[in-house]
Amino acid sequence: MLEKLFSLGYSKTFAERYYELWGERALAIAEAMEKPLPRCFRVNTLRIEVPKLTKLLNKKGFQFRRVPWAREGFCLTREPFSITSTPEYLSGLLYIQEASSMYPPVALEPKPGETVADMAAAPGGKTSYLAQLMENEGIIYAFDVGEERLKETRLNLSRLGVTNIVLIHSSSLHIDELGVEFDKILLDAPCTGSGTIHKNPERKANRTMDDVKFCQGLQMKLLEKGLSVLRKGGTLVYSTCSLEPEENEFVIQWVLDNFDVELLPLRYGEPALTRPFGIELSEEIAKARRFYPDRHGTSGFFVAKIKKL
């Protein structure tokens, strides 16, 4: 079993960790990540209604299935030519987005008129979905440190007709300097990306436990900042595209131990791990959710919904 993980290119450290976490299933997860994911898209309801766009695409020979957790989300089952060359794509009627990354905005449930923060916004997929769910009403403060990525974000938001976003070229570790109290916050946190091997195969071998620990430290700092500017009764959705419990369950356990919060249940995905590596975590952690390539046909993904008490 470990030999098979080695043969796929995983380092000894991570092959052994995954076997300890999932047993024989670790191989099914690893093999599923060798295959490309289906191309998925989100209908941009700021510009067109879902049935109208699906009809237009059907006429051109595109076929797709619904993403269970996103009313506006679809994954292509037949793509006669690249959907990104269609007038529908070019005019911002749809946005290419991986199915699992549609879930954090849906889980956050932002409403028109609310004050929302997206703490790591580029290239704008989740940010634009938040704006769509808010019907362009209210305000989203969207942070990112990468200048080039922010340029791409600006172009995406413009193409999609998003008008309720303030883009901020800064780390969201400075979010408290705005003096704003937020109703909802999305933190799709910087992470090791070990759930995205299908597009980053080099991560099988070149990640180390130091990378995991570095990301965990940053994730905790970002969460602490986010919770400090969230209003009482407000919600923060935390997500990563990492498989590592240190970036997921352990971070959420730390939040439960150190802040006056509760976890809210989520409907989709598998319950998060409550005994990773034999370490007993709060049973509450099972309310957070994991998405796996072998079961859900997505990247490896983690989502938790936190309410500030």
mmCIF file of C-alpha atoms in Angstrom:
data_model
loop_
_atom_site.group_PDB
_atom_site.id
_atom_site.type_symbol
_atom_site.label_atom_id
_atom_site.label_comp_id
_atom_site.label_asym_id
_atom_site.label_seq_id
_atom_site.Cartn_x
_atom_site.Cartn_y
_atom_site.Cartn_z
ATOM 1 C CA MET A 1 0.000 0.000 0.000
ATOM 2 C CA LEU A 2 2.741 2.497 0.979
ATOM 3 C CA GLU A 3 4.748 1.271 -2.041
ATOM 4 C CA LYS A 4 1.848 2.310 -4.282
ATOM 5 C CA LEU A 5 1.777 5.795 -2.752
ATOM 6 C CA PHE A 6 5.562 6.054 -3.233
ATOM 7 C CA SER A 7 5.154 4.956 -6.863
ATOM 8 C CA LEU A 8 2.682 7.827 -7.379
ATOM 9 C CA GLY A 9 5.416 10.208 -6.236
ATOM 10 C CA TYR A 10 4.468 10.918 -2.614
ATOM 11 C CA SER A 11 7.255 11.579 -0.134
ATOM 12 C CA LYS A 12 7.686 9.027 2.661
ATOM 13 C CA THR A 13 6.397 11.518 5.263
ATOM 14 C CA PHE A 14 3.111 12.217 3.508
ATOM 15 C CA ALA A 15 2.516 8.652 2.263
ATOM 16 C CA GLU A 16 2.796 7.414 5.867
ATOM 17 C CA ARG A 17 0.584 10.221 7.200
ATOM 18 C CA TYR A 18 -2.169 9.538 4.667
ATOM 19 C CA TYR A 19 -2.083 5.817 5.356
ATOM 20 C CA GLU A 20 -2.434 6.551 9.081
ATOM 21 C CA LEU A 21 -5.384 8.885 8.433
ATOM 22 C CA TRP A 22 -7.375 6.831 5.921
ATOM 23 C CA GLY A 23 -5.891 3.331 5.748
ATOM 24 C CA GLU A 24 -6.541 1.588 2.414
ATOM 25 C CA ARG A 25 -8.701 4.516 1.290
ATOM 26 C CA ALA A 26 -5.578 6.706 1.094
ATOM 27 C CA LEU A 27 -4.723 4.996 -2.193
ATOM 28 C CA ALA A 28 -8.213 5.649 -3.634
ATOM 29 C CA ILE A 29 -7.882 9.334 -2.669
ATOM 30 C CA ALA A 30 -4.388 9.555 -4.197
ATOM 31 C CA GLU A 31 -5.428 7.769 -7.409
ATOM 32 C CA ALA A 32 -8.487 10.019 -7.790
ATOM 33 C CA MET A 33 -6.176 13.047 -7.591
ATOM 34 C CA GLU A 34 -4.194 11.720 -10.568
ATOM 35 C CA LYS A 35 -7.210 12.325 -12.815
ATOM 36 C CA PRO A 36 -8.203 15.757 -14.096
ATOM 37 C CA LEU A 37 -11.325 17.178 -12.480
ATOM 38 C CA PRO A 38 -14.429 17.862 -14.554
ATOM 39 C CA ARG A 39 -14.623 21.467 -15.752
ATOM 40 C CA CYS A 40 -17.319 23.234 -13.738
ATOM 41 C CA PHE A 41 -18.916 26.641 -14.051
ATOM 42 C CA ARG A 42 -21.250 28.956 -12.202
ATOM 43 C CA VAL A 43 -24.067 30.837 -13.904
ATOM 44 C CA ASN A 44 -23.662 34.550 -13.156
ATOM 45 C CA THR A 45 -27.169 35.541 -12.063
ATOM 46 C CA LEU A 46 -26.116 39.201 -11.936
ATOM 47 C CA ARG A 47 -26.274 39.042 -15.748
ATOM 48 C CA ILE A 48 -28.628 36.171 -16.692
ATOM 49 C CA GLU A 49 -31.088 33.676 -15.174
ATOM 50 C CA VAL A 50 -29.963 30.061 -14.775
ATOM 51 C CA PRO A 51 -32.553 28.464 -17.158
ATOM 52 C CA LYS A 52 -31.777 31.000 -19.914
ATOM 53 C CA LEU A 53 -28.047 30.306 -19.868
ATOM 54 C CA THR A 54 -28.384 26.524 -19.633
ATOM 55 C CA LYS A 55 -30.682 26.620 -22.686
ATOM 56 C CA LEU A 56 -28.178 28.715 -24.667
ATOM 57 C CA LEU A 57 -25.367 26.284 -23.844
ATOM 58 C CA ASN A 58 -27.499 23.198 -24.567
ATOM 59 C CA LYS A 59 -28.217 24.555 -28.063
ATOM 60 C CA LYS A 60 -24.448 24.684 -28.685
ATOM 61 C CA GLY A 61 -24.039 21.033 -27.659
ATOM 62 C CA PHE A 62 -22.803 21.505 -24.087
ATOM 63 C CA GLN A 63 -24.106 19.040 -21.534
ATOM 64 C CA PHE A 64 -23.665 19.263 -17.772
ATOM 65 C CA ARG A 65 -24.869 18.053 -14.390
ATOM 66 C CA ARG A 66 -25.780 20.144 -11.376
ATOM 67 C CA VAL A 67 -23.418 20.771 -8.474
ATOM 68 C CA PRO A 68 -25.530 19.529 -5.515
ATOM 69 C CA TRP A 69 -24.556 22.332 -3.135
ATOM 70 C CA ALA A 70 -24.676 25.297 -5.541
ATOM 71 C CA ARG A 71 -27.947 26.288 -7.180
ATOM 72 C CA GLU A 72 -26.040 28.115 -9.937
ATOM 73 C CA GLY A 73 -23.256 25.512 -10.315
ATOM 74 C CA PHE A 74 -22.803 22.891 -13.076
ATOM 75 C CA CYS A 75 -20.072 20.466 -14.167
ATOM 76 C CA LEU A 76 -19.612 19.752 -17.865
ATOM 77 C CA THR A 77 -20.198 16.202 -19.082
ATOM 78 C CA ARG A 78 -19.837 17.164 -22.767
ATOM 79 C CA GLU A 79 -17.789 20.091 -24.032
ATOM 80 C CA PRO A 80 -17.834 20.116 -27.870
ATOM 81 C CA PHE A 81 -15.363 23.026 -27.859
ATOM 82 C CA SER A 82 -13.837 25.142 -25.098
ATOM 83 C CA ILE A 83 -16.578 26.864 -23.111
ATOM 84 C CA THR A 84 -14.151 29.760 -22.490
ATOM 85 C CA SER A 85 -14.348 30.685 -26.185
ATOM 86 C CA THR A 86 -18.135 31.152 -26.120
ATOM 87 C CA PRO A 87 -19.709 34.634 -26.177
ATOM 88 C CA GLU A 88 -21.510 33.577 -22.977
ATOM 89 C CA TYR A 89 -18.194 33.186 -21.154
ATOM 90 C CA LEU A 90 -16.575 36.266 -22.707
ATOM 91 C CA SER A 91 -19.519 38.494 -21.788
ATOM 92 C CA GLY A 92 -19.501 37.344 -18.158
ATOM 93 C CA LEU A 93 -22.632 35.187 -18.126
ATOM 94 C CA LEU A 94 -20.672 32.372 -16.485
ATOM 95 C CA TYR A 95 -17.511 31.838 -14.450
ATOM 96 C CA ILE A 96 -15.274 28.746 -14.489
ATOM 97 C CA GLN A 97 -15.038 27.502 -10.897
ATOM 98 C CA GLU A 98 -14.145 24.190 -9.256
ATOM 99 C CA ALA A 99 -17.185 22.583 -7.610
ATOM 100 C CA SER A 100 -15.786 22.408 -4.065
ATOM 101 C CA SER A 101 -14.778 26.072 -4.109
ATOM 102 C CA MET A 102 -18.409 27.027 -4.758
ATOM 103 C CA TYR A 103 -19.315 25.708 -1.308
ATOM 104 C CA PRO A 104 -17.726 28.310 1.040
ATOM 105 C CA PRO A 105 -19.776 31.259 -0.339
ATOM 106 C CA VAL A 106 -22.949 29.126 -0.233
ATOM 107 C CA ALA A 107 -22.150 28.049 3.341
ATOM 108 C CA LEU A 108 -21.590 31.686 4.389
ATOM 109 C CA GLU A 109 -25.089 32.672 3.138
ATOM 110 C CA PRO A 110 -24.397 36.393 2.635
ATOM 111 C CA LYS A 111 -27.524 38.528 2.253
ATOM 112 C CA PRO A 112 -28.164 41.691 0.219
ATOM 113 C CA GLY A 113 -27.213 44.760 2.257
ATOM 114 C CA GLU A 114 -24.735 43.029 4.581
ATOM 115 C CA THR A 115 -21.138 44.068 5.267
ATOM 116 C CA VAL A 116 -18.865 41.187 4.270
ATOM 117 C CA ALA A 117 -15.108 40.545 4.150
ATOM 118 C CA ASP A 118 -13.244 38.182 1.869
ATOM 119 C CA MET A 119 -9.863 37.820 3.570
ATOM 120 C CA ALA A 120 -7.990 36.169 0.662
ATOM 121 C CA ALA A 121 -9.869 37.170 -2.464
ATOM 122 C CA ALA A 122 -7.754 36.671 -5.619
ATOM 123 C CA PRO A 123 -8.531 35.687 -8.339
ATOM 124 C CA GLY A 124 -12.111 36.571 -7.397
ATOM 125 C CA GLY A 125 -14.116 33.373 -7.885
ATOM 126 C CA LYS A 126 -15.527 33.199 -4.375
ATOM 127 C CA THR A 127 -15.679 37.005 -4.085
ATOM 128 C CA SER A 128 -17.826 37.311 -7.195
ATOM 129 C CA TYR A 129 -20.070 34.493 -5.951
ATOM 130 C CA LEU A 130 -20.577 36.394 -2.670
ATOM 131 C CA ALA A 131 -21.555 39.489 -4.704
ATOM 132 C CA GLN A 132 -23.950 37.378 -6.746
ATOM 133 C CA LEU A 133 -25.620 35.943 -3.626
ATOM 134 C CA MET A 134 -25.875 39.517 -2.278
ATOM 135 C CA GLU A 135 -27.387 40.716 -5.596
ATOM 136 C CA ASN A 136 -24.693 43.431 -5.720
ATOM 137 C CA GLU A 137 -26.231 45.063 -2.621
ATOM 138 C CA GLY A 138 -24.273 45.754 0.560
ATOM 139 C CA ILE A 139 -20.476 45.849 0.511
ATOM 140 C CA ILE A 140 -17.627 43.351 0.299
ATOM 141 C CA TYR A 141 -14.122 44.291 1.417
ATOM 142 C CA ALA A 142 -11.843 41.983 -0.546
ATOM 143 C CA PHE A 143 -8.181 41.642 0.488
ATOM 144 C CA ASP A 144 -5.208 40.158 -1.292
ATOM 145 C CA VAL A 145 -1.442 40.681 -1.183
ATOM 146 C CA GLY A 146 -0.592 39.675 -4.776
ATOM 147 C CA GLU A 147 -0.566 42.673 -7.118
ATOM 148 C CA GLU A 148 -0.787 40.610 -10.331
ATOM 149 C CA ARG A 149 -3.513 38.432 -8.862
ATOM 150 C CA LEU A 150 -5.460 41.535 -7.870
ATOM 151 C CA LYS A 151 -5.270 42.792 -11.466
ATOM 152 C CA GLU A 152 -6.775 39.483 -12.574
ATOM 153 C CA THR A 153 -9.426 39.831 -9.852
ATOM 154 C CA ARG A 154 -10.343 43.325 -11.074
ATOM 155 C CA LEU A 155 -10.744 42.052 -14.653
ATOM 156 C CA ASN A 156 -12.894 39.110 -13.500
ATOM 157 C CA LEU A 157 -15.159 41.310 -11.368
ATOM 158 C CA SER A 158 -15.563 43.801 -14.202
ATOM 159 C CA ARG A 159 -16.468 41.063 -16.726
ATOM 160 C CA LEU A 160 -19.011 39.628 -14.286
ATOM 161 C CA GLY A 161 -20.681 42.995 -13.578
ATOM 162 C CA VAL A 162 -19.820 43.031 -9.860
ATOM 163 C CA THR A 163 -20.178 46.533 -8.378
ATOM 164 C CA ASN A 164 -20.293 46.152 -4.557
ATOM 165 C CA ILE A 165 -16.630 45.305 -3.876
ATOM 166 C CA VAL A 166 -13.814 47.358 -2.414
ATOM 167 C CA LEU A 167 -10.522 45.709 -3.441
ATOM 168 C CA ILE A 168 -7.698 46.209 -0.942
ATOM 169 C CA HIS A 169 -4.080 45.470 -1.885
ATOM 170 C CA SER A 170 -2.995 44.385 1.582
ATOM 171 C CA SER A 171 -2.846 41.376 3.865
ATOM 172 C CA SER A 172 -6.095 40.902 5.767
ATOM 173 C CA LEU A 173 -3.931 40.751 8.897
ATOM 174 C CA HIS A 174 -4.541 44.549 8.753
ATOM 175 C CA ILE A 175 -8.337 44.171 8.525
ATOM 176 C CA ASP A 176 -8.861 45.743 11.970
ATOM 177 C CA GLU A 177 -7.334 49.017 10.678
ATOM 178 C CA LEU A 178 -10.499 49.625 8.625
ATOM 179 C CA GLY A 179 -12.552 50.151 11.784
ATOM 180 C CA VAL A 180 -15.415 48.147 10.237
ATOM 181 C CA GLU A 181 -17.554 45.515 11.977
ATOM 182 C CA PHE A 182 -18.561 42.674 9.671
ATOM 183 C CA ASP A 183 -21.757 40.626 9.456
ATOM 184 C CA LYS A 184 -20.052 37.780 7.578
ATOM 185 C CA ILE A 185 -16.453 36.848 6.779
ATOM 186 C CA LEU A 186 -15.003 34.368 4.308
ATOM 187 C CA LEU A 187 -11.485 33.108 4.964
ATOM 188 C CA ASP A 188 -10.402 30.781 2.178
ATOM 189 C CA ALA A 189 -7.039 30.500 3.866
ATOM 190 C CA PRO A 190 -3.577 30.266 2.319
ATOM 191 C CA CYS A 191 -2.589 26.595 2.688
ATOM 192 C CA THR A 192 -0.242 23.874 1.437
ATOM 193 C CA GLY A 193 -2.751 22.938 -1.290
ATOM 194 C CA SER A 194 -2.318 19.202 -0.793
ATOM 195 C CA GLY A 195 -5.892 18.654 -2.022
ATOM 196 C CA THR A 196 -4.999 20.064 -5.468
ATOM 197 C CA ILE A 197 -2.481 17.449 -6.641
ATOM 198 C CA HIS A 198 -4.438 17.079 -9.920
ATOM 199 C CA LYS A 199 -3.155 20.544 -10.953
ATOM 200 C CA ASN A 200 -0.021 20.776 -8.761
ATOM 201 C CA PRO A 201 1.599 17.294 -8.888
ATOM 202 C CA GLU A 202 4.923 18.646 -7.611
ATOM 203 C CA ARG A 203 3.314 19.104 -4.170
ATOM 204 C CA LYS A 204 3.434 15.331 -3.634
ATOM 205 C CA ALA A 205 7.175 15.462 -3.122
ATOM 206 C CA ASN A 206 8.225 19.014 -2.350
ATOM 207 C CA ARG A 207 6.016 19.871 0.635
ATOM 208 C CA THR A 208 7.407 19.394 4.119
ATOM 209 C CA MET A 209 5.966 19.453 7.632
ATOM 210 C CA ASP A 210 7.624 22.874 8.001
ATOM 211 C CA ASP A 211 5.320 24.146 5.220
ATOM 212 C CA VAL A 212 2.314 22.721 7.065
ATOM 213 C CA LYS A 213 3.364 24.364 10.345
ATOM 214 C CA PHE A 214 4.034 27.700 8.612
ATOM 215 C CA CYS A 215 0.562 27.669 7.021
ATOM 216 C CA GLN A 216 -1.073 26.673 10.307
ATOM 217 C CA GLY A 217 0.538 29.652 12.082
ATOM 218 C CA LEU A 218 -0.692 32.053 9.396
ATOM 219 C CA GLN A 219 -4.186 30.497 9.395
ATOM 220 C CA MET A 220 -4.480 30.997 13.170
ATOM 221 C CA LYS A 221 -3.352 34.641 12.916
ATOM 222 C CA LEU A 222 -5.876 35.314 10.133
ATOM 223 C CA LEU A 223 -8.692 33.643 12.091
ATOM 224 C CA GLU A 224 -7.878 35.645 15.200
ATOM 225 C CA LYS A 225 -7.997 38.893 13.176
ATOM 226 C CA GLY A 226 -11.204 37.876 11.426
ATOM 227 C CA LEU A 227 -12.997 37.003 14.666
ATOM 228 C CA SER A 228 -11.871 40.319 16.228
ATOM 229 C CA VAL A 229 -13.816 42.334 13.591
ATOM 230 C CA LEU A 230 -16.832 40.019 13.309
ATOM 231 C CA ARG A 231 -19.975 41.243 15.042
ATOM 232 C CA LYS A 232 -21.548 39.118 17.792
ATOM 233 C CA GLY A 233 -23.899 36.649 16.134
ATOM 234 C CA GLY A 234 -21.975 36.989 12.868
ATOM 235 C CA THR A 235 -20.523 34.024 10.966
ATOM 236 C CA LEU A 236 -17.104 33.242 9.535
ATOM 237 C CA VAL A 237 -16.573 30.450 7.022
ATOM 238 C CA TYR A 238 -13.069 28.967 7.042
ATOM 239 C CA SER A 239 -11.901 26.800 4.139
ATOM 240 C CA THR A 240 -8.728 25.281 2.718
ATOM 241 C CA CYS A 241 -7.777 23.053 -0.221
ATOM 242 C CA SER A 242 -5.485 21.067 2.094
ATOM 243 C CA LEU A 243 -5.778 17.457 3.278
ATOM 244 C CA GLU A 244 -3.708 18.082 6.414
ATOM 245 C CA PRO A 245 -5.514 17.965 9.798
ATOM 246 C CA GLU A 246 -3.021 20.538 11.146
ATOM 247 C CA GLU A 247 -4.477 23.098 8.707
ATOM 248 C CA ASN A 248 -8.062 22.020 9.224
ATOM 249 C CA GLU A 249 -9.373 20.192 12.297
ATOM 250 C CA PHE A 250 -6.519 21.254 14.604
ATOM 251 C CA VAL A 251 -6.996 24.901 13.627
ATOM 252 C CA ILE A 252 -10.731 24.694 14.336
ATOM 253 C CA GLN A 253 -10.099 22.959 17.676
ATOM 254 C CA TRP A 254 -7.785 25.873 18.572
ATOM 255 C CA VAL A 255 -10.579 28.328 17.689
ATOM 256 C CA LEU A 256 -13.100 26.433 19.859
ATOM 257 C CA ASP A 257 -10.613 26.391 22.751
ATOM 258 C CA ASN A 258 -9.673 30.077 22.587
ATOM 259 C CA PHE A 259 -12.699 32.073 21.417
ATOM 260 C CA ASP A 260 -16.360 32.431 22.361
ATOM 261 C CA VAL A 261 -17.732 30.679 19.290
ATOM 262 C CA GLU A 262 -19.721 27.659 18.163
ATOM 263 C CA LEU A 263 -19.561 25.549 15.022
ATOM 264 C CA LEU A 264 -22.670 25.503 12.844
ATOM 265 C CA PRO A 265 -23.605 22.305 10.991
ATOM 266 C CA LEU A 266 -23.007 22.040 7.248
ATOM 267 C CA ARG A 267 -25.043 19.822 4.980
ATOM 268 C CA TYR A 268 -22.645 18.675 2.249
ATOM 269 C CA GLY A 269 -19.370 16.755 2.364
ATOM 270 C CA GLU A 270 -18.191 14.160 4.894
ATOM 271 C CA PRO A 271 -17.873 14.970 8.622
ATOM 272 C CA ALA A 272 -14.431 16.304 9.525
ATOM 273 C CA LEU A 273 -12.039 14.024 11.407
ATOM 274 C CA THR A 274 -12.490 13.863 15.185
ATOM 275 C CA ARG A 275 -9.560 11.479 15.865
ATOM 276 C CA PRO A 276 -6.821 12.322 13.361
ATOM 277 C CA PHE A 277 -3.618 10.400 14.197
ATOM 278 C CA GLY A 278 -5.435 9.070 17.292
ATOM 279 C CA ILE A 279 -5.707 12.561 18.832
ATOM 280 C CA GLU A 280 -9.112 13.125 20.472
ATOM 281 C CA LEU A 281 -10.777 16.329 19.270
ATOM 282 C CA SER A 282 -14.138 17.820 20.232
ATOM 283 C CA GLU A 283 -17.105 15.927 18.763
ATOM 284 C CA GLU A 284 -18.270 19.361 17.542
ATOM 285 C CA ILE A 285 -15.539 19.229 14.887
ATOM 286 C CA ALA A 286 -17.669 16.703 12.964
ATOM 287 C CA LYS A 287 -19.924 19.650 12.012
ATOM 288 C CA ALA A 288 -17.112 20.873 9.739
ATOM 289 C CA ARG A 289 -16.913 19.129 6.386
ATOM 290 C CA ARG A 290 -14.361 17.530 4.094
ATOM 291 C CA PHE A 291 -14.642 16.957 0.355
ATOM 292 C CA TYR A 292 -12.617 14.144 -1.200
ATOM 293 C CA PRO A 293 -11.672 13.445 -4.832
ATOM 294 C CA ASP A 294 -12.646 9.761 -4.602
ATOM 295 C CA ARG A 295 -16.186 10.387 -3.239
ATOM 296 C CA HIS A 296 -17.140 13.862 -4.410
ATOM 297 C CA GLY A 297 -15.195 14.223 -7.664
ATOM 298 C CA THR A 298 -13.636 17.458 -6.377
ATOM 299 C CA SER A 299 -10.272 18.563 -5.051
ATOM 300 C CA GLY A 300 -9.534 17.765 -1.412
ATOM 301 C CA PHE A 301 -11.298 20.522 0.513
ATOM 302 C CA PHE A 302 -12.244 21.513 4.068
ATOM 303 C CA VAL A 303 -15.022 23.891 5.197
ATOM 304 C CA ALA A 304 -16.054 25.025 8.693
ATOM 305 C CA LYS A 305 -18.759 27.541 9.657
ATOM 306 C CA ILE A 306 -18.074 29.468 12.871
ATOM 307 C CA LYS A 307 -20.598 31.655 14.751
ATOM 308 C CA LYS A 308 -19.329 34.321 17.140
ATOM 309 C CA LEU A 309 -21.283 34.244 20.411
#
